[in-house]
Every structure is written in C-alpha cells, then in structure tokens.
mmCIF file with all atom_site columns, C-alpha atoms in Angstrom:
data_model
loop_
_atom_site.group_PDB
_atom_site.id
_atom_site.type_symbol
_atom_site.label_atom_id
_atom_site.label_alt_id
_atom_site.label_comp_id
_atom_site.label_asym_id
_atom_site.label_entity_id
_atom_site.label_seq_id
_atom_site.pdbx_PDB_ins_code
_atom_site.Cartn_x
_atom_site.Cartn_y
_atom_site.Cartn_z
_atom_site.occupancy
_atom_site.B_iso_or_equiv
_atom_site.pdbx_formal_charge
_atom_site.auth_seq_id
_atom_site.auth_comp_id
_atom_site.auth_asym_id
_atom_site.auth_atom_id
_atom_site.pdbx_PDB_model_num
ATOM 1   C CA . MET K 1 1   ? 88.550  95.257  89.539  1.00 0.00 ? 1   MET K CA 1
ATOM 2   C CA . GLU K 1 2   ? 92.321  95.348  89.836  1.00 0.00 ? 2   GLU K CA 1
ATOM 3   C CA . PRO K 1 3   ? 94.302  93.093  87.491  1.00 0.00 ? 3   PRO K CA 1
ATOM 4   C CA . LEU K 1 4   ? 95.762  89.979  89.085  1.00 0.00 ? 4   LEU K CA 1
ATOM 5   C CA . SER K 1 5   ? 99.369  90.146  90.266  1.00 0.00 ? 5   SER K CA 1
ATOM 6   C CA . PHE K 1 6   ? 101.827 87.376  89.422  1.00 0.00 ? 6   PHE K CA 1
ATOM 7   C CA . GLN K 1 7   ? 101.534 85.937  92.949  1.00 0.00 ? 7   GLN K CA 1
ATOM 8   C CA . GLU K 1 8   ? 97.728  85.865  92.684  1.00 0.00 ? 8   GLU K CA 1
ATOM 9   C CA . LYS K 1 9   ? 97.933  84.104  89.337  1.00 0.00 ? 9   LYS K CA 1
ATOM 10  C CA . LYS K 1 10  ? 100.423 81.664  90.870  1.00 0.00 ? 10  LYS K CA 1
ATOM 11  C CA . SER K 1 11  ? 97.983  80.846  93.692  1.00 0.00 ? 11  SER K CA 1
ATOM 12  C CA . LEU K 1 12  ? 95.232  80.135  91.160  1.00 0.00 ? 12  LEU K CA 1
ATOM 13  C CA . ALA K 1 13  ? 97.636  78.068  89.038  1.00 0.00 ? 13  ALA K CA 1
ATOM 14  C CA . ASN K 1 14  ? 98.559  76.035  92.123  1.00 0.00 ? 14  ASN K CA 1
ATOM 15  C CA . LEU K 1 15  ? 94.862  75.517  92.787  1.00 0.00 ? 15  LEU K CA 1
ATOM 16  C CA . PHE K 1 16  ? 94.500  74.202  89.249  1.00 0.00 ? 16  PHE K CA 1
ATOM 17  C CA . SER K 1 17  ? 97.382  71.749  89.794  1.00 0.00 ? 17  SER K CA 1
ATOM 18  C CA . VAL K 1 18  ? 95.709  70.523  93.005  1.00 0.00 ? 18  VAL K CA 1
ATOM 19  C CA . LEU K 1 19  ? 92.451  69.998  91.084  1.00 0.00 ? 19  LEU K CA 1
ATOM 20  C CA . LEU K 1 20  ? 94.379  68.012  88.467  1.00 0.00 ? 20  LEU K CA 1
ATOM 21  C CA . VAL K 1 21  ? 95.780  65.691  91.139  1.00 0.00 ? 21  VAL K CA 1
ATOM 22  C CA . ILE K 1 22  ? 92.318  65.303  92.703  1.00 0.00 ? 22  ILE K CA 1
ATOM 23  C CA . GLY K 1 23  ? 91.060  64.404  89.241  1.00 0.00 ? 23  GLY K CA 1
ATOM 24  C CA . TRP K 1 24  ? 93.816  61.789  88.925  1.00 0.00 ? 24  TRP K CA 1
ATOM 25  C CA . PHE K 1 25  ? 92.975  60.353  92.371  1.00 0.00 ? 25  PHE K CA 1
ATOM 26  C CA . VAL K 1 26  ? 89.260  60.084  91.615  1.00 0.00 ? 26  VAL K CA 1
ATOM 27  C CA . TRP K 1 27  ? 89.960  58.532  88.205  1.00 0.00 ? 27  TRP K CA 1
ATOM 28  C CA . TYR K 1 28  ? 92.563  56.102  89.573  1.00 0.00 ? 28  TYR K CA 1
ATOM 29  C CA . VAL K 1 29  ? 90.572  54.898  92.581  1.00 0.00 ? 29  VAL K CA 1
ATOM 30  C CA . TRP K 1 30  ? 86.945  55.096  91.425  1.00 0.00 ? 30  TRP K CA 1
ATOM 31  C CA . TYR K 1 31  ? 87.348  54.187  87.735  1.00 0.00 ? 31  TYR K CA 1
ATOM 32  C CA . ARG K 1 32  ? 90.582  52.201  87.430  1.00 0.00 ? 32  ARG K CA 1
ATOM 33  C CA . HIS K 1 33  ? 90.338  50.242  90.697  1.00 0.00 ? 33  HIS K CA 1
ATOM 34  C CA . PRO K 1 34  ? 86.702  50.390  91.872  1.00 0.00 ? 34  PRO K CA 1
ATOM 35  C CA . ALA K 1 35  ? 87.115  46.976  93.516  1.00 0.00 ? 35  ALA K CA 1
ATOM 36  C CA . GLU K 1 36  ? 89.482  48.551  96.064  1.00 0.00 ? 36  GLU K CA 1
ATOM 37  C CA . LEU K 1 37  ? 86.598  50.520  97.542  1.00 0.00 ? 37  LEU K CA 1
ATOM 38  C CA . SER K 1 38  ? 84.747  47.387  98.593  1.00 0.00 ? 38  SER K CA 1
ATOM 39  C CA . GLY K 1 39  ? 85.710  44.037  100.011 1.00 0.00 ? 39  GLY K CA 1
ATOM 40  C CA . GLU K 1 40  ? 89.154  43.204  101.440 1.00 0.00 ? 40  GLU K CA 1
ATOM 41  C CA . VAL K 1 41  ? 91.465  46.137  102.085 1.00 0.00 ? 41  VAL K CA 1
ATOM 42  C CA . ASP K 1 42  ? 94.622  46.042  99.976  1.00 0.00 ? 42  ASP K CA 1
ATOM 43  C CA . PHE K 1 43  ? 96.971  48.101  102.127 1.00 0.00 ? 43  PHE K CA 1
ATOM 44  C CA . ALA K 1 44  ? 99.743  47.912  99.505  1.00 0.00 ? 44  ALA K CA 1
ATOM 45  C CA . PHE K 1 45  ? 97.432  49.534  96.930  1.00 0.00 ? 45  PHE K CA 1
ATOM 46  C CA . TRP K 1 46  ? 96.479  52.349  99.286  1.00 0.00 ? 46  TRP K CA 1
ATOM 47  C CA . GLY K 1 47  ? 100.068 52.838  100.420 1.00 0.00 ? 47  GLY K CA 1
ATOM 48  C CA . LYS K 1 48  ? 101.275 53.158  96.812  1.00 0.00 ? 48  LYS K CA 1
ATOM 49  C CA . THR K 1 49  ? 98.384  55.441  95.853  1.00 0.00 ? 49  THR K CA 1
ATOM 50  C CA . MET K 1 50  ? 99.014  57.775  98.796  1.00 0.00 ? 50  MET K CA 1
ATOM 51  C CA . LEU K 1 51  ? 102.763 57.797  98.082  1.00 0.00 ? 51  LEU K CA 1
ATOM 52  C CA . TRP K 1 52  ? 102.132 58.668  94.431  1.00 0.00 ? 52  TRP K CA 1
ATOM 53  C CA . LEU K 1 53  ? 100.186 61.757  95.464  1.00 0.00 ? 53  LEU K CA 1
ATOM 54  C CA . MET K 1 54  ? 103.325 63.625  96.535  1.00 0.00 ? 54  MET K CA 1
ATOM 55  C CA . PRO K 1 55  ? 105.450 63.332  93.365  1.00 0.00 ? 55  PRO K CA 1
ATOM 56  C CA . LEU K 1 56  ? 102.352 63.877  91.240  1.00 0.00 ? 56  LEU K CA 1
ATOM 57  C CA . GLN K 1 57  ? 101.535 67.072  93.109  1.00 0.00 ? 57  GLN K CA 1
ATOM 58  C CA . ILE K 1 58  ? 105.130 68.321  92.808  1.00 0.00 ? 58  ILE K CA 1
ATOM 59  C CA . GLY K 1 59  ? 105.241 67.441  89.097  1.00 0.00 ? 59  GLY K CA 1
ATOM 60  C CA . ALA K 1 60  ? 101.883 69.076  88.391  1.00 0.00 ? 60  ALA K CA 1
ATOM 61  C CA . SER K 1 61  ? 102.902 72.220  90.312  1.00 0.00 ? 61  SER K CA 1
ATOM 62  C CA . ILE K 1 62  ? 106.188 72.554  88.401  1.00 0.00 ? 62  ILE K CA 1
ATOM 63  C CA . LEU K 1 63  ? 104.503 71.997  85.044  1.00 0.00 ? 63  LEU K CA 1
ATOM 64  C CA . ILE K 1 64  ? 101.713 74.484  85.746  1.00 0.00 ? 64  ILE K CA 1
ATOM 65  C CA . HIS K 1 65  ? 104.230 77.017  87.090  1.00 0.00 ? 65  HIS K CA 1
ATOM 66  C CA . ILE K 1 66  ? 106.334 76.791  83.901  1.00 0.00 ? 66  ILE K CA 1
ATOM 67  C CA . LEU K 1 67  ? 103.196 77.216  81.778  1.00 0.00 ? 67  LEU K CA 1
ATOM 68  C CA . LEU K 1 68  ? 102.107 80.188  83.882  1.00 0.00 ? 68  LEU K CA 1
ATOM 69  C CA . VAL K 1 69  ? 105.484 81.928  83.568  1.00 0.00 ? 69  VAL K CA 1
ATOM 70  C CA . ILE K 1 70  ? 105.530 81.450  79.769  1.00 0.00 ? 70  ILE K CA 1
ATOM 71  C CA . LEU K 1 71  ? 101.911 82.510  79.198  1.00 0.00 ? 71  LEU K CA 1
ATOM 72  C CA . ASN K 1 72  ? 102.122 85.410  81.646  1.00 0.00 ? 72  ASN K CA 1
ATOM 73  C CA . THR K 1 73  ? 105.330 86.735  80.091  1.00 0.00 ? 73  THR K CA 1
ATOM 74  C CA . ILE K 1 74  ? 103.786 86.551  76.609  1.00 0.00 ? 74  ILE K CA 1
ATOM 75  C CA . ALA K 1 75  ? 100.535 88.192  77.708  1.00 0.00 ? 75  ALA K CA 1
ATOM 76  C CA . THR K 1 76  ? 101.776 90.914  80.086  1.00 0.00 ? 76  THR K CA 1
ATOM 77  C CA . ARG K 1 77  ? 105.575 91.080  79.595  1.00 0.00 ? 77  ARG K CA 1
ATOM 78  C CA . GLU K 1 78  ? 105.766 90.836  83.379  1.00 0.00 ? 78  GLU K CA 1
ATOM 79  C CA . GLU K 1 79  ? 108.357 88.311  84.505  1.00 0.00 ? 79  GLU K CA 1
ATOM 80  C CA . ASP K 1 80  ? 108.370 86.022  87.512  1.00 0.00 ? 80  ASP K CA 1
ATOM 81  C CA . PRO K 1 81  ? 109.684 88.189  90.425  1.00 0.00 ? 81  PRO K CA 1
ATOM 82  C CA . GLY K 1 82  ? 112.154 85.381  91.120  1.00 0.00 ? 82  GLY K CA 1
ATOM 83  C CA . ILE K 1 83  ? 112.553 86.336  94.787  1.00 0.00 ? 83  ILE K CA 1
ATOM 84  C CA . GLU K 1 84  ? 110.538 85.688  97.904  1.00 0.00 ? 84  GLU K CA 1
ATOM 85  C CA . ASP K 1 85  ? 110.338 88.793  100.076 1.00 0.00 ? 85  ASP K CA 1
ATOM 86  C CA . GLU K 1 86  ? 109.007 89.387  103.596 1.00 0.00 ? 86  GLU K CA 1
ATOM 87  C CA . ARG K 1 87  ? 105.402 89.768  102.386 1.00 0.00 ? 87  ARG K CA 1
ATOM 88  C CA . ASP K 1 88  ? 105.566 86.445  100.534 1.00 0.00 ? 88  ASP K CA 1
ATOM 89  C CA . LYS K 1 89  ? 106.946 84.767  103.657 1.00 0.00 ? 89  LYS K CA 1
ATOM 90  C CA . MET K 1 90  ? 104.193 86.236  105.846 1.00 0.00 ? 90  MET K CA 1
ATOM 91  C CA . VAL K 1 91  ? 101.512 85.154  103.376 1.00 0.00 ? 91  VAL K CA 1
ATOM 92  C CA . ASP K 1 92  ? 103.041 81.654  103.266 1.00 0.00 ? 92  ASP K CA 1
ATOM 93  C CA . MET K 1 93  ? 103.179 81.483  107.046 1.00 0.00 ? 93  MET K CA 1
ATOM 94  C CA . ARG K 1 94  ? 99.576  82.568  107.514 1.00 0.00 ? 94  ARG K CA 1
ATOM 95  C CA . ALA K 1 95  ? 98.280  80.293  104.759 1.00 0.00 ? 95  ALA K CA 1
ATOM 96  C CA . GLY K 1 96  ? 100.365 77.487  106.289 1.00 0.00 ? 96  GLY K CA 1
ATOM 97  C CA . GLN K 1 97  ? 98.619  77.899  109.642 1.00 0.00 ? 97  GLN K CA 1
ATOM 98  C CA . PHE K 1 98  ? 95.181  77.450  108.053 1.00 0.00 ? 98  PHE K CA 1
ATOM 99  C CA . THR K 1 99  ? 96.443  74.554  105.946 1.00 0.00 ? 99  THR K CA 1
ATOM 100 C CA . LEU K 1 100 ? 97.881  72.715  108.927 1.00 0.00 ? 100 LEU K CA 1
ATOM 101 C CA . SER K 1 101 ? 94.626  73.145  110.856 1.00 0.00 ? 101 SER K CA 1
ATOM 102 C CA . ILE K 1 102 ? 92.561  71.763  107.980 1.00 0.00 ? 102 ILE K CA 1
ATOM 103 C CA . PHE K 1 103 ? 94.937  68.827  107.496 1.00 0.00 ? 103 PHE K CA 1
ATOM 104 C CA . ALA K 1 104 ? 94.839  68.037  111.236 1.00 0.00 ? 104 ALA K CA 1
ATOM 105 C CA . LEU K 1 105 ? 91.029  68.191  111.141 1.00 0.00 ? 105 LEU K CA 1
ATOM 106 C CA . GLY K 1 106 ? 91.028  65.880  108.097 1.00 0.00 ? 106 GLY K CA 1
ATOM 107 C CA . PHE K 1 107 ? 93.281  63.445  109.947 1.00 0.00 ? 107 PHE K CA 1
ATOM 108 C CA . VAL K 1 108 ? 90.960  63.359  112.958 1.00 0.00 ? 108 VAL K CA 1
ATOM 109 C CA . LEU K 1 109 ? 87.853  63.020  110.770 1.00 0.00 ? 109 LEU K CA 1
ATOM 110 C CA . SER K 1 110 ? 89.451  60.162  108.812 1.00 0.00 ? 110 SER K CA 1
ATOM 111 C CA . MET K 1 111 ? 89.632  58.182  112.073 1.00 0.00 ? 111 MET K CA 1
ATOM 112 C CA . ILE K 1 112 ? 85.847  58.288  112.459 1.00 0.00 ? 112 ILE K CA 1
ATOM 113 C CA . PRO K 1 113 ? 85.155  55.510  109.899 1.00 0.00 ? 113 PRO K CA 1
ATOM 114 C CA . LEU K 1 114 ? 87.588  53.265  111.813 1.00 0.00 ? 114 LEU K CA 1
ATOM 115 C CA . ALA K 1 115 ? 85.967  54.119  115.132 1.00 0.00 ? 115 ALA K CA 1
ATOM 116 C CA . LEU K 1 116 ? 82.534  53.326  113.706 1.00 0.00 ? 116 LEU K CA 1
ATOM 117 C CA . GLY K 1 117 ? 83.708  49.978  112.379 1.00 0.00 ? 117 GLY K CA 1
ATOM 118 C CA . TYR K 1 118 ? 83.714  50.837  108.670 1.00 0.00 ? 118 TYR K CA 1
ATOM 119 C CA . SER K 1 119 ? 86.366  49.554  106.293 1.00 0.00 ? 119 SER K CA 1
ATOM 120 C CA . PRO K 1 120 ? 89.842  51.183  106.604 1.00 0.00 ? 120 PRO K CA 1
ATOM 121 C CA . VAL K 1 121 ? 89.394  52.131  102.933 1.00 0.00 ? 121 VAL K CA 1
ATOM 122 C CA . TRP K 1 122 ? 87.350  55.125  104.100 1.00 0.00 ? 122 TRP K CA 1
ATOM 123 C CA . MET K 1 123 ? 90.146  56.176  106.398 1.00 0.00 ? 123 MET K CA 1
ATOM 124 C CA . PHE K 1 124 ? 92.458  56.407  103.375 1.00 0.00 ? 124 PHE K CA 1
ATOM 125 C CA . VAL K 1 125 ? 89.807  58.248  101.373 1.00 0.00 ? 125 VAL K CA 1
ATOM 126 C CA . GLY K 1 126 ? 89.350  60.590  104.347 1.00 0.00 ? 126 GLY K CA 1
ATOM 127 C CA . LEU K 1 127 ? 93.112  61.174  104.614 1.00 0.00 ? 127 LEU K CA 1
ATOM 128 C CA . ALA K 1 128 ? 93.358  61.982  100.912 1.00 0.00 ? 128 ALA K CA 1
ATOM 129 C CA . GLY K 1 129 ? 90.298  64.236  101.214 1.00 0.00 ? 129 GLY K CA 1
ATOM 130 C CA . GLY K 1 130 ? 91.865  66.093  104.145 1.00 0.00 ? 130 GLY K CA 1
ATOM 131 C CA . LEU K 1 131 ? 95.099  66.474  102.208 1.00 0.00 ? 131 LEU K CA 1
ATOM 132 C CA . PHE K 1 132 ? 93.316  67.869  99.138  1.00 0.00 ? 132 PHE K CA 1
ATOM 133 C CA . LEU K 1 133 ? 91.147  70.173  101.214 1.00 0.00 ? 133 LEU K CA 1
ATOM 134 C CA . SER K 1 134 ? 94.205  71.523  103.034 1.00 0.00 ? 134 SER K CA 1
ATOM 135 C CA . GLN K 1 135 ? 95.964  72.181  99.716  1.00 0.00 ? 135 GLN K CA 1
ATOM 136 C CA . ILE K 1 136 ? 92.895  73.962  98.340  1.00 0.00 ? 136 ILE K CA 1
ATOM 137 C CA . THR K 1 137 ? 92.791  76.026  101.546 1.00 0.00 ? 137 THR K CA 1
ATOM 138 C CA . TRP K 1 138 ? 96.479  76.869  101.044 1.00 0.00 ? 138 TRP K CA 1
ATOM 139 C CA . CYS K 1 139 ? 95.890  78.199  97.525  1.00 0.00 ? 139 CYS K CA 1
ATOM 140 C CA . LEU K 1 140 ? 92.705  80.114  98.343  1.00 0.00 ? 140 LEU K CA 1
ATOM 141 C CA . THR K 1 141 ? 94.158  81.665  101.516 1.00 0.00 ? 141 THR K CA 1
ATOM 142 C CA . GLN K 1 142 ? 97.250  82.761  99.615  1.00 0.00 ? 142 GLN K CA 1
ATOM 143 C CA . PHE K 1 143 ? 95.071  84.268  96.897  1.00 0.00 ? 143 PHE K CA 1
ATOM 144 C CA . TYR K 1 144 ? 92.898  86.076  99.438  1.00 0.00 ? 144 TYR K CA 1
ATOM 145 C CA . LEU K 1 145 ? 95.873  87.454  101.405 1.00 0.00 ? 145 LEU K CA 1
ATOM 146 C CA . TYR K 1 146 ? 97.680  88.680  98.285  1.00 0.00 ? 146 TYR K CA 1
ATOM 147 C CA . ARG K 1 147 ? 94.462  90.282  97.054  1.00 0.00 ? 147 ARG K CA 1
ATOM 148 C CA . ARG K 1 148 ? 93.936  92.014  100.401 1.00 0.00 ? 148 ARG K CA 1
ATOM 149 C CA . GLY K 1 149 ? 97.548  93.190  100.609 1.00 0.00 ? 149 GLY K CA 1
ATOM 150 C CA . TYR K 1 150 ? 98.463  90.845  103.436 1.00 0.00 ? 150 TYR K CA 1
ATOM 151 C CA . MET F 2 1   ? 90.328  96.220  100.787 1.00 0.00 ? 1   MET F CA 1
ATOM 152 C CA . ALA F 2 2   ? 91.704  96.556  104.349 1.00 0.00 ? 2   ALA F CA 1
ATOM 153 C CA . LYS F 2 3   ? 94.038  99.500  104.847 1.00 0.00 ? 3   LYS F CA 1
ATOM 154 C CA . THR F 2 4   ? 96.736  99.468  107.472 1.00 0.00 ? 4   THR F CA 1
ATOM 155 C CA . GLN F 2 5   ? 97.060  102.222 110.049 1.00 0.00 ? 5   GLN F CA 1
ATOM 156 C CA . ILE F 2 6   ? 100.483 103.046 108.631 1.00 0.00 ? 6   ILE F CA 1
ATOM 157 C CA . GLN F 2 7   ? 100.352 105.333 105.618 1.00 0.00 ? 7   GLN F CA 1
ATOM 158 C CA . ASN F 2 8   ? 103.293 106.413 103.496 1.00 0.00 ? 8   ASN F CA 1
ATOM 159 C CA . ASN F 2 9   ? 104.615 108.934 101.000 1.00 0.00 ? 9   ASN F CA 1
ATOM 160 C CA . ILE F 2 10  ? 106.459 106.460 98.809  1.00 0.00 ? 10  ILE F CA 1
ATOM 161 C CA . ARG F 2 11  ? 104.664 107.548 95.638  1.00 0.00 ? 11  ARG F CA 1
ATOM 162 C CA . LYS F 2 12  ? 105.541 111.213 96.249  1.00 0.00 ? 12  LYS F CA 1
ATOM 163 C CA . LEU F 2 13  ? 109.146 110.402 97.174  1.00 0.00 ? 13  LEU F CA 1
ATOM 164 C CA . ARG F 2 14  ? 109.553 108.326 94.012  1.00 0.00 ? 14  ARG F CA 1
ATOM 165 C CA . PHE F 2 15  ? 108.301 111.271 91.991  1.00 0.00 ? 15  PHE F CA 1
ATOM 166 C CA . PHE F 2 16  ? 110.870 113.622 93.557  1.00 0.00 ? 16  PHE F CA 1
ATOM 167 C CA . GLU F 2 17  ? 113.576 111.011 93.001  1.00 0.00 ? 17  GLU F CA 1
ATOM 168 C CA . ASP F 2 18  ? 113.428 111.588 89.240  1.00 0.00 ? 18  ASP F CA 1
ATOM 169 C CA . GLU F 2 19  ? 110.249 109.452 88.897  1.00 0.00 ? 19  GLU F CA 1
ATOM 170 C CA . MET F 2 20  ? 111.943 106.311 90.179  1.00 0.00 ? 20  MET F CA 1
ATOM 171 C CA . THR F 2 21  ? 109.934 103.292 89.058  1.00 0.00 ? 21  THR F CA 1
ATOM 172 C CA . GLN F 2 22  ? 108.362 100.819 91.464  1.00 0.00 ? 22  GLN F CA 1
ATOM 173 C CA . GLN F 2 23  ? 110.624 98.139  90.016  1.00 0.00 ? 23  GLN F CA 1
ATOM 174 C CA . GLN F 2 24  ? 113.756 100.226 90.653  1.00 0.00 ? 24  GLN F CA 1
ATOM 175 C CA . LEU F 2 25  ? 112.741 100.845 94.254  1.00 0.00 ? 25  LEU F CA 1
ATOM 176 C CA . ALA F 2 26  ? 111.853 97.176  94.693  1.00 0.00 ? 26  ALA F CA 1
ATOM 177 C CA . GLU F 2 27  ? 115.312 96.127  93.467  1.00 0.00 ? 27  GLU F CA 1
ATOM 178 C CA . LYS F 2 28  ? 117.063 98.651  95.719  1.00 0.00 ? 28  LYS F CA 1
ATOM 179 C CA . VAL F 2 29  ? 115.329 97.354  98.861  1.00 0.00 ? 29  VAL F CA 1
ATOM 180 C CA . GLY F 2 30  ? 115.170 93.677  97.855  1.00 0.00 ? 30  GLY F CA 1
ATOM 181 C CA . VAL F 2 31  ? 111.435 93.077  97.537  1.00 0.00 ? 31  VAL F CA 1
ATOM 182 C CA . THR F 2 32  ? 109.038 92.386  94.674  1.00 0.00 ? 32  THR F CA 1
ATOM 183 C CA . ARG F 2 33  ? 107.297 95.181  92.789  1.00 0.00 ? 33  ARG F CA 1
ATOM 184 C CA . GLN F 2 34  ? 103.989 93.821  94.094  1.00 0.00 ? 34  GLN F CA 1
ATOM 185 C CA . THR F 2 35  ? 105.074 94.576  97.649  1.00 0.00 ? 35  THR F CA 1
ATOM 186 C CA . ILE F 2 36  ? 105.866 98.184  96.712  1.00 0.00 ? 36  ILE F CA 1
ATOM 187 C CA . ILE F 2 37  ? 102.437 98.434  95.032  1.00 0.00 ? 37  ILE F CA 1
ATOM 188 C CA . ALA F 2 38  ? 100.723 97.006  98.140  1.00 0.00 ? 38  ALA F CA 1
ATOM 189 C CA . MET F 2 39  ? 102.578 99.507  100.349 1.00 0.00 ? 39  MET F CA 1
ATOM 190 C CA . GLU F 2 40  ? 101.746 102.485 98.135  1.00 0.00 ? 40  GLU F CA 1
ATOM 191 C CA . LYS F 2 41  ? 98.077  101.525 98.306  1.00 0.00 ? 41  LYS F CA 1
ATOM 192 C CA . GLY F 2 42  ? 98.319  101.352 102.098 1.00 0.00 ? 42  GLY F CA 1
ATOM 193 C CA . LYS F 2 43  ? 97.415  97.664  102.064 1.00 0.00 ? 43  LYS F CA 1
ATOM 194 C CA . TYR F 2 44  ? 100.674 96.396  103.525 1.00 0.00 ? 44  TYR F CA 1
ATOM 195 C CA . ALA F 2 45  ? 102.683 97.677  106.484 1.00 0.00 ? 45  ALA F CA 1
ATOM 196 C CA . PRO F 2 46  ? 106.365 96.772  106.006 1.00 0.00 ? 46  PRO F CA 1
ATOM 197 C CA . SER F 2 47  ? 108.722 95.418  108.639 1.00 0.00 ? 47  SER F CA 1
ATOM 198 C CA . LEU F 2 48  ? 110.882 97.936  110.491 1.00 0.00 ? 48  LEU F CA 1
ATOM 199 C CA . GLU F 2 49  ? 113.929 96.804  108.526 1.00 0.00 ? 49  GLU F CA 1
ATOM 200 C CA . LEU F 2 50  ? 112.230 97.318  105.168 1.00 0.00 ? 50  LEU F CA 1
ATOM 201 C CA . ALA F 2 51  ? 110.870 100.697 106.294 1.00 0.00 ? 51  ALA F CA 1
ATOM 202 C CA . PHE F 2 52  ? 114.409 101.834 107.191 1.00 0.00 ? 52  PHE F CA 1
ATOM 203 C CA . LYS F 2 53  ? 115.745 100.539 103.872 1.00 0.00 ? 53  LYS F CA 1
ATOM 204 C CA . ILE F 2 54  ? 113.141 102.588 101.972 1.00 0.00 ? 54  ILE F CA 1
ATOM 205 C CA . ALA F 2 55  ? 113.918 105.718 103.987 1.00 0.00 ? 55  ALA F CA 1
ATOM 206 C CA . HIS F 2 56  ? 117.627 105.126 103.329 1.00 0.00 ? 56  HIS F CA 1
ATOM 207 C CA . VAL F 2 57  ? 117.033 104.923 99.557  1.00 0.00 ? 57  VAL F CA 1
ATOM 208 C CA . PHE F 2 58  ? 115.277 108.308 99.605  1.00 0.00 ? 58  PHE F CA 1
ATOM 209 C CA . LYS F 2 59  ? 117.832 109.724 102.102 1.00 0.00 ? 59  LYS F CA 1
ATOM 210 C CA . VAL F 2 60  ? 115.103 110.990 104.451 1.00 0.00 ? 60  VAL F CA 1
ATOM 211 C CA . PRO F 2 61  ? 114.159 110.188 108.066 1.00 0.00 ? 61  PRO F CA 1
ATOM 212 C CA . LEU F 2 62  ? 111.743 107.338 108.617 1.00 0.00 ? 62  LEU F CA 1
ATOM 213 C CA . ASP F 2 63  ? 108.873 109.623 109.685 1.00 0.00 ? 63  ASP F CA 1
ATOM 214 C CA . GLU F 2 64  ? 109.013 111.439 106.365 1.00 0.00 ? 64  GLU F CA 1
ATOM 215 C CA . VAL F 2 65  ? 108.160 108.185 104.623 1.00 0.00 ? 65  VAL F CA 1
ATOM 216 C CA . PHE F 2 66  ? 105.763 106.531 107.050 1.00 0.00 ? 66  PHE F CA 1
ATOM 217 C CA . THR F 2 67  ? 103.112 108.029 109.333 1.00 0.00 ? 67  THR F CA 1
ATOM 218 C CA . TYR F 2 68  ? 100.890 106.338 111.884 1.00 0.00 ? 68  TYR F CA 1
ATOM 219 C CA . HIS F 2 69  ? 97.141  106.969 111.729 1.00 0.00 ? 69  HIS F CA 1
ATOM 220 C CA . PRO F 2 70  ? 95.321  105.229 114.597 1.00 0.00 ? 70  PRO F CA 1
ATOM 221 C CA . GLU F 2 71  ? 91.674  104.426 113.999 1.00 0.00 ? 71  GLU F CA 1
ATOM 222 C CA . GLY F 2 72  ? 89.022  106.706 115.483 1.00 0.00 ? 72  GLY F CA 1
#
C-alpha cells in the first residue's frame, strides 16, 4: 500500500475535526440539555446551537491542521505544499458537488418530521445530521479522489 | 487505481534533465509534488496549460511528453 500523501492525511484530519464537532453536538444536546429534545421547543437554544457549529468547525479544522503540519513535518520531513494547484481545485470541486447533494438531501429529509407533525426539534436534529453527513462526505470523497489520482 | 488514457514520459525527461527532482519540476510549473507523482503514475491527466508548461520546462514538443492511448 502506498504511503499517504499530505493531502490524503489532510482529508483524514478534517474528518477527525468533523467527528470532534459531532461529538460536541451530541454531548451538548443529549447530555447537557436533554430537556430540549422533549417538550416545548426553545428556538433560541436551537438557533444558538446551530450557529455555534460553524465557528467550532472552523476552530477544530485550524487546530487539527496545525497539529497535522507539525506532526507530519516531524515524522516525514515533508512540509505542507502551501499552494493549491489545478488538481486540488478539481478534487475540491468534485467533492463539493457530492457534499452539496448530501446537504440538500439532508435539508429535504429534515422537513419530514415537520410534515408528519413531530416536534420541530427533530427538524433541527435532521439539519445538523445532514450538515455532518455532508462534511463527512466531503472528507471521504476528497480522500478517495486523491488516492485514485483524481 | 484508475489510469488515464494519457501517458507521459516525465520520469524519463527528468532523468535526462540531470535527474531533476519531482519537487524542482513541481516548483517550475507551479503545482504540488503530489500532482507530479500522480501524473508520473498515469493517474492524473493535466490541463492543457500545465501540459504545455511541462513541455516548456524540458524544451521539447508536447507530444514528446504526453501520448494518447485510447482504450481497446
């Protein structure tokens, strides 16, 4: 098996940062505020929680990226390429297409609980689920495309 | 691994260019070393612009670097 390139390691590191944020979401909603999953819907709580996802994801990605660069440089003496070339852009574009499709599907599926008369809480959970699934798809598609060549 | 229908002689041309490294070639044409590796393995077909840049570095015509091999 070929050793992993920096871009492949970066895709896996991004996947790890997504898993960290999912872990935070599950911990925050299910363990810190379990009451929010039943009873009256607190839209302010869900609005804040969803808004927190973005900075948390950006922060986690930056932190994991810094750690990856340091550990990778120590282990392999190979530095971050530092540029994004045409292959990177094509991989990003293709992974982006899959990601957008999954997110759109997640958005549509998150409307089902509302249509069936369930609490809007499940719409928010569905939206977050779609978002996480699309980010996981992004990382895995990138990894696959880099591994394949494009 | 999927191979493209466009094959190349980049490895051979690097050798005749005083064993130019992949990193040196990557810097000359403005891509990452990983892209050069993917091309040498026949896993990535470059854009026309990048193909011309590579041919220009080796000072040879484009068809001495890249050749088209249709399937079947």
